[in-house]
Amino acid sequence: MPTLDMKSEGDMTQRTDKNLSKSIGKAIASKRQLAGYTQAQVAEHIGISNDAISRMERGGIMPTIKRLSEFALLFNCETTDFLTNANPTINDEARRVMNAIAELEPSERAALIDLIEQLVAWKKSGQDGC
């Protein structure tokens, strides 16, 4: 059975934490820019220093869940948006589709999802006539 070197495990955890901080920081910066705020405006609104915003966006410090909630409220997004690695535009598009079909009956939603999947498969197969 392979053994894990505790030093290696600690190094992996530090790298994972750093990658997570950077990923969250990029998401904060992206959402801030999409909302049309400067770092200084966000800092003033939330009541922290501009340097703290900058360090969070660079991944130098990890924001708390409370802080992420404050960002989400200010940027009009979900707190979980900062935790995903997906493209923010894709998240926004997915949310639009979800909101558009939310009031449909379950069977209608299922049929619409099937139709979308068929259209995507058709497009990928090169049958778009171009």
PDB file of C-alpha atoms in Angstrom:
ATOM      1  CA  MET A   1       0.000   0.000   0.000  1.00  0.00           C
ATOM      2  CA  PRO A   2       1.491   3.398  -0.950  1.00  0.00           C
ATOM      3  CA  THR A   3       2.329   5.753   1.858  1.00  0.00           C
ATOM      4  CA  LEU A   4       1.789   9.461   1.786  1.00  0.00           C
ATOM      5  CA  ASP A   5       4.572  11.680   2.889  1.00  0.00           C
ATOM      6  CA  MET A   6       2.983  14.146   5.341  1.00  0.00           C
ATOM      7  CA  LYS A   7       5.118  16.963   3.955  1.00  0.00           C
ATOM      8  CA  SER A   8       3.833  16.206   0.442  1.00  0.00           C
ATOM      9  CA  GLU A   9       0.255  16.128   1.702  1.00  0.00           C
ATOM     10  CA  GLY A  10       0.727  19.513   3.379  1.00  0.00           C
ATOM     11  CA  ASP A  11       2.255  20.948   0.210  1.00  0.00           C
ATOM     12  CA  MET A  12      -0.698  19.673  -1.828  1.00  0.00           C
ATOM     13  CA  THR A  13      -3.157  21.261   0.602  1.00  0.00           C
ATOM     14  CA  GLN A  14      -1.327  24.586   0.412  1.00  0.00           C
ATOM     15  CA  ARG A  15      -1.325  24.459  -3.393  1.00  0.00           C
ATOM     16  CA  THR A  16      -5.031  23.584  -3.433  1.00  0.00           C
ATOM     17  CA  ASP A  17      -5.831  26.424  -1.014  1.00  0.00           C
ATOM     18  CA  LYS A  18      -3.796  28.865  -3.108  1.00  0.00           C
ATOM     19  CA  ASN A  19      -5.501  27.733  -6.318  1.00  0.00           C
ATOM     20  CA  LEU A  20      -8.896  28.106  -4.653  1.00  0.00           C
ATOM     21  CA  SER A  21      -8.006  31.603  -3.427  1.00  0.00           C
ATOM     22  CA  LYS A  22      -6.895  32.601  -6.926  1.00  0.00           C
ATOM     23  CA  SER A  23     -10.007  31.119  -8.531  1.00  0.00           C
ATOM     24  CA  ILE A  24     -12.309  32.911  -6.087  1.00  0.00           C
ATOM     25  CA  GLY A  25     -10.311  36.107  -6.533  1.00  0.00           C
ATOM     26  CA  LYS A  26     -10.691  35.968 -10.314  1.00  0.00           C
ATOM     27  CA  ALA A  27     -14.428  35.417  -9.901  1.00  0.00           C
ATOM     28  CA  ILE A  28     -14.695  38.413  -7.562  1.00  0.00           C
ATOM     29  CA  ALA A  29     -12.806  40.611 -10.033  1.00  0.00           C
ATOM     30  CA  SER A  30     -14.920  39.397 -12.941  1.00  0.00           C
ATOM     31  CA  LYS A  31     -18.227  39.970 -11.137  1.00  0.00           C
ATOM     32  CA  ARG A  32     -17.038  43.375  -9.910  1.00  0.00           C
ATOM     33  CA  GLN A  33     -16.129  44.458 -13.434  1.00  0.00           C
ATOM     34  CA  LEU A  34     -19.403  43.132 -14.869  1.00  0.00           C
ATOM     35  CA  ALA A  35     -21.278  45.133 -12.224  1.00  0.00           C
ATOM     36  CA  GLY A  36     -19.305  48.257 -13.205  1.00  0.00           C
ATOM     37  CA  TYR A  37     -17.548  48.880  -9.886  1.00  0.00           C
ATOM     38  CA  THR A  38     -13.957  49.880  -9.191  1.00  0.00           C
ATOM     39  CA  GLN A  39     -12.047  48.237  -6.362  1.00  0.00           C
ATOM     40  CA  ALA A  40     -12.244  51.520  -4.456  1.00  0.00           C
ATOM     41  CA  GLN A  41     -16.031  51.667  -4.800  1.00  0.00           C
ATOM     42  CA  VAL A  42     -16.410  48.103  -3.563  1.00  0.00           C
ATOM     43  CA  ALA A  43     -14.064  48.751  -0.651  1.00  0.00           C
ATOM     44  CA  GLU A  44     -16.040  51.825   0.362  1.00  0.00           C
ATOM     45  CA  HIS A  45     -19.393  50.073   0.054  1.00  0.00           C
ATOM     46  CA  ILE A  46     -18.315  47.026   2.067  1.00  0.00           C
ATOM     47  CA  GLY A  47     -16.231  48.972   4.557  1.00  0.00           C
ATOM     48  CA  ILE A  48     -12.800  47.457   4.021  1.00  0.00           C
ATOM     49  CA  SER A  49      -9.586  48.770   2.519  1.00  0.00           C
ATOM     50  CA  ASN A  50      -8.912  48.959  -1.194  1.00  0.00           C
ATOM     51  CA  ASP A  51      -5.781  46.903  -0.518  1.00  0.00           C
ATOM     52  CA  ALA A  52      -7.912  44.110   0.984  1.00  0.00           C
ATOM     53  CA  ILE A  53     -10.064  43.996  -2.161  1.00  0.00           C
ATOM     54  CA  SER A  54      -6.939  43.911  -4.311  1.00  0.00           C
ATOM     55  CA  ARG A  55      -5.382  41.093  -2.273  1.00  0.00           C
ATOM     56  CA  MET A  56      -8.615  39.056  -2.427  1.00  0.00           C
ATOM     57  CA  GLU A  57      -8.824  39.476  -6.197  1.00  0.00           C
ATOM     58  CA  ARG A  58      -5.195  38.371  -6.597  1.00  0.00           C
ATOM     59  CA  GLY A  59      -5.759  35.346  -4.357  1.00  0.00           C
ATOM     60  CA  GLY A  60      -3.470  36.658  -1.628  1.00  0.00           C
ATOM     61  CA  ILE A  61      -6.145  36.345   1.037  1.00  0.00           C
ATOM     62  CA  MET A  62      -9.236  34.153   1.213  1.00  0.00           C
ATOM     63  CA  PRO A  63     -12.505  36.030   1.755  1.00  0.00           C
ATOM     64  CA  THR A  64     -14.897  34.716   4.390  1.00  0.00           C
ATOM     65  CA  ILE A  65     -18.321  33.358   3.478  1.00  0.00           C
ATOM     66  CA  LYS A  66     -19.819  36.507   5.021  1.00  0.00           C
ATOM     67  CA  ARG A  67     -17.650  38.648   2.755  1.00  0.00           C
ATOM     68  CA  LEU A  68     -18.595  36.581  -0.313  1.00  0.00           C
ATOM     69  CA  SER A  69     -22.254  37.137   0.604  1.00  0.00           C
ATOM     70  CA  GLU A  70     -21.635  40.885   0.746  1.00  0.00           C
ATOM     71  CA  PHE A  71     -19.987  40.783  -2.682  1.00  0.00           C
ATOM     72  CA  ALA A  72     -22.886  38.740  -4.078  1.00  0.00           C
ATOM     73  CA  LEU A  73     -25.427  41.235  -2.779  1.00  0.00           C
ATOM     74  CA  LEU A  74     -23.483  44.164  -4.233  1.00  0.00           C
ATOM     75  CA  PHE A  75     -22.831  42.475  -7.596  1.00  0.00           C
ATOM     76  CA  ASN A  76     -26.364  41.042  -7.854  1.00  0.00           C
ATOM     77  CA  CYS A  77     -25.218  37.449  -8.178  1.00  0.00           C
ATOM     78  CA  GLU A  78     -25.245  34.257  -6.115  1.00  0.00           C
ATOM     79  CA  THR A  79     -22.647  33.587  -3.423  1.00  0.00           C
ATOM     80  CA  THR A  80     -21.968  30.224  -5.064  1.00  0.00           C
ATOM     81  CA  ASP A  81     -20.941  31.993  -8.281  1.00  0.00           C
ATOM     82  CA  PHE A  82     -17.602  32.782  -6.637  1.00  0.00           C
ATOM     83  CA  LEU A  83     -16.975  29.121  -5.863  1.00  0.00           C
ATOM     84  CA  THR A  84     -17.451  27.732  -9.345  1.00  0.00           C
ATOM     85  CA  ASN A  85     -14.685  27.508 -11.887  1.00  0.00           C
ATOM     86  CA  ALA A  86     -17.117  27.897 -14.763  1.00  0.00           C
ATOM     87  CA  ASN A  87     -17.152  30.824 -17.118  1.00  0.00           C
ATOM     88  CA  PRO A  88     -19.298  33.563 -15.545  1.00  0.00           C
ATOM     89  CA  THR A  89     -21.037  34.160 -18.864  1.00  0.00           C
ATOM     90  CA  ILE A  90     -22.081  30.519 -19.002  1.00  0.00           C
ATOM     91  CA  ASN A  91     -23.413  30.750 -15.437  1.00  0.00           C
ATOM     92  CA  ASP A  92     -25.432  33.824 -16.415  1.00  0.00           C
ATOM     93  CA  GLU A  93     -26.787  32.101 -19.514  1.00  0.00           C
ATOM     94  CA  ALA A  94     -27.691  28.979 -17.541  1.00  0.00           C
ATOM     95  CA  ARG A  95     -29.506  31.124 -14.992  1.00  0.00           C
ATOM     96  CA  ARG A  96     -31.450  32.840 -17.798  1.00  0.00           C
ATOM     97  CA  VAL A  97     -32.556  29.484 -19.206  1.00  0.00           C
ATOM     98  CA  MET A  98     -33.462  28.232 -15.729  1.00  0.00           C
ATOM     99  CA  ASN A  99     -35.551  31.338 -15.042  1.00  0.00           C
ATOM    100  CA  ALA A 100     -37.230  31.111 -18.442  1.00  0.00           C
ATOM    101  CA  ILE A 101     -38.428  27.535 -17.944  1.00  0.00           C
ATOM    102  CA  ALA A 102     -39.102  27.678 -14.194  1.00  0.00           C
ATOM    103  CA  GLU A 103     -42.849  28.161 -14.568  1.00  0.00           C
ATOM    104  CA  LEU A 104     -43.336  25.334 -17.053  1.00  0.00           C
ATOM    105  CA  GLU A 105     -44.832  22.031 -15.980  1.00  0.00           C
ATOM    106  CA  PRO A 106     -42.224  19.322 -15.238  1.00  0.00           C
ATOM    107  CA  SER A 107     -43.175  17.389 -18.386  1.00  0.00           C
ATOM    108  CA  GLU A 108     -42.830  20.563 -20.486  1.00  0.00           C
ATOM    109  CA  ARG A 109     -39.393  21.283 -18.969  1.00  0.00           C
ATOM    110  CA  ALA A 110     -38.272  17.726 -19.713  1.00  0.00           C
ATOM    111  CA  ALA A 111     -39.469  18.017 -23.321  1.00  0.00           C
ATOM    112  CA  LEU A 112     -37.708  21.360 -23.747  1.00  0.00           C
ATOM    113  CA  ILE A 113     -34.457  19.980 -22.313  1.00  0.00           C
ATOM    114  CA  ASP A 114     -34.684  17.015 -24.706  1.00  0.00           C
ATOM    115  CA  LEU A 115     -35.203  19.427 -27.604  1.00  0.00           C
ATOM    116  CA  ILE A 116     -32.193  21.528 -26.574  1.00  0.00           C
ATOM    117  CA  GLU A 117     -30.016  18.407 -26.315  1.00  0.00           C
ATOM    118  CA  GLN A 118     -31.148  17.322 -29.801  1.00  0.00           C
ATOM    119  CA  LEU A 119     -30.358  20.761 -31.229  1.00  0.00           C
ATOM    120  CA  VAL A 120     -26.901  20.724 -29.661  1.00  0.00           C
ATOM    121  CA  ALA A 121     -26.214  17.221 -31.019  1.00  0.00           C
ATOM    122  CA  TRP A 122     -27.424  18.326 -34.468  1.00  0.00           C
ATOM    123  CA  LYS A 123     -25.182  21.402 -34.374  1.00  0.00           C
ATOM    124  CA  LYS A 124     -22.157  19.348 -33.289  1.00  0.00           C
ATOM    125  CA  SER A 125     -22.714  16.894 -36.124  1.00  0.00           C
ATOM    126  CA  GLY A 126     -22.273  19.707 -38.653  1.00  0.00           C
ATOM    127  CA  GLN A 127     -25.814  19.520 -39.989  1.00  0.00           C
ATOM    128  CA  ASP A 128     -26.383  23.263 -39.754  1.00  0.00           C
ATOM    129  CA  GLY A 129     -26.478  23.792 -43.507  1.00  0.00           C
ATOM    130  CA  CYS A 130     -23.380  26.015 -43.616  1.00  0.00           C
TER     131      CYS A 130
END
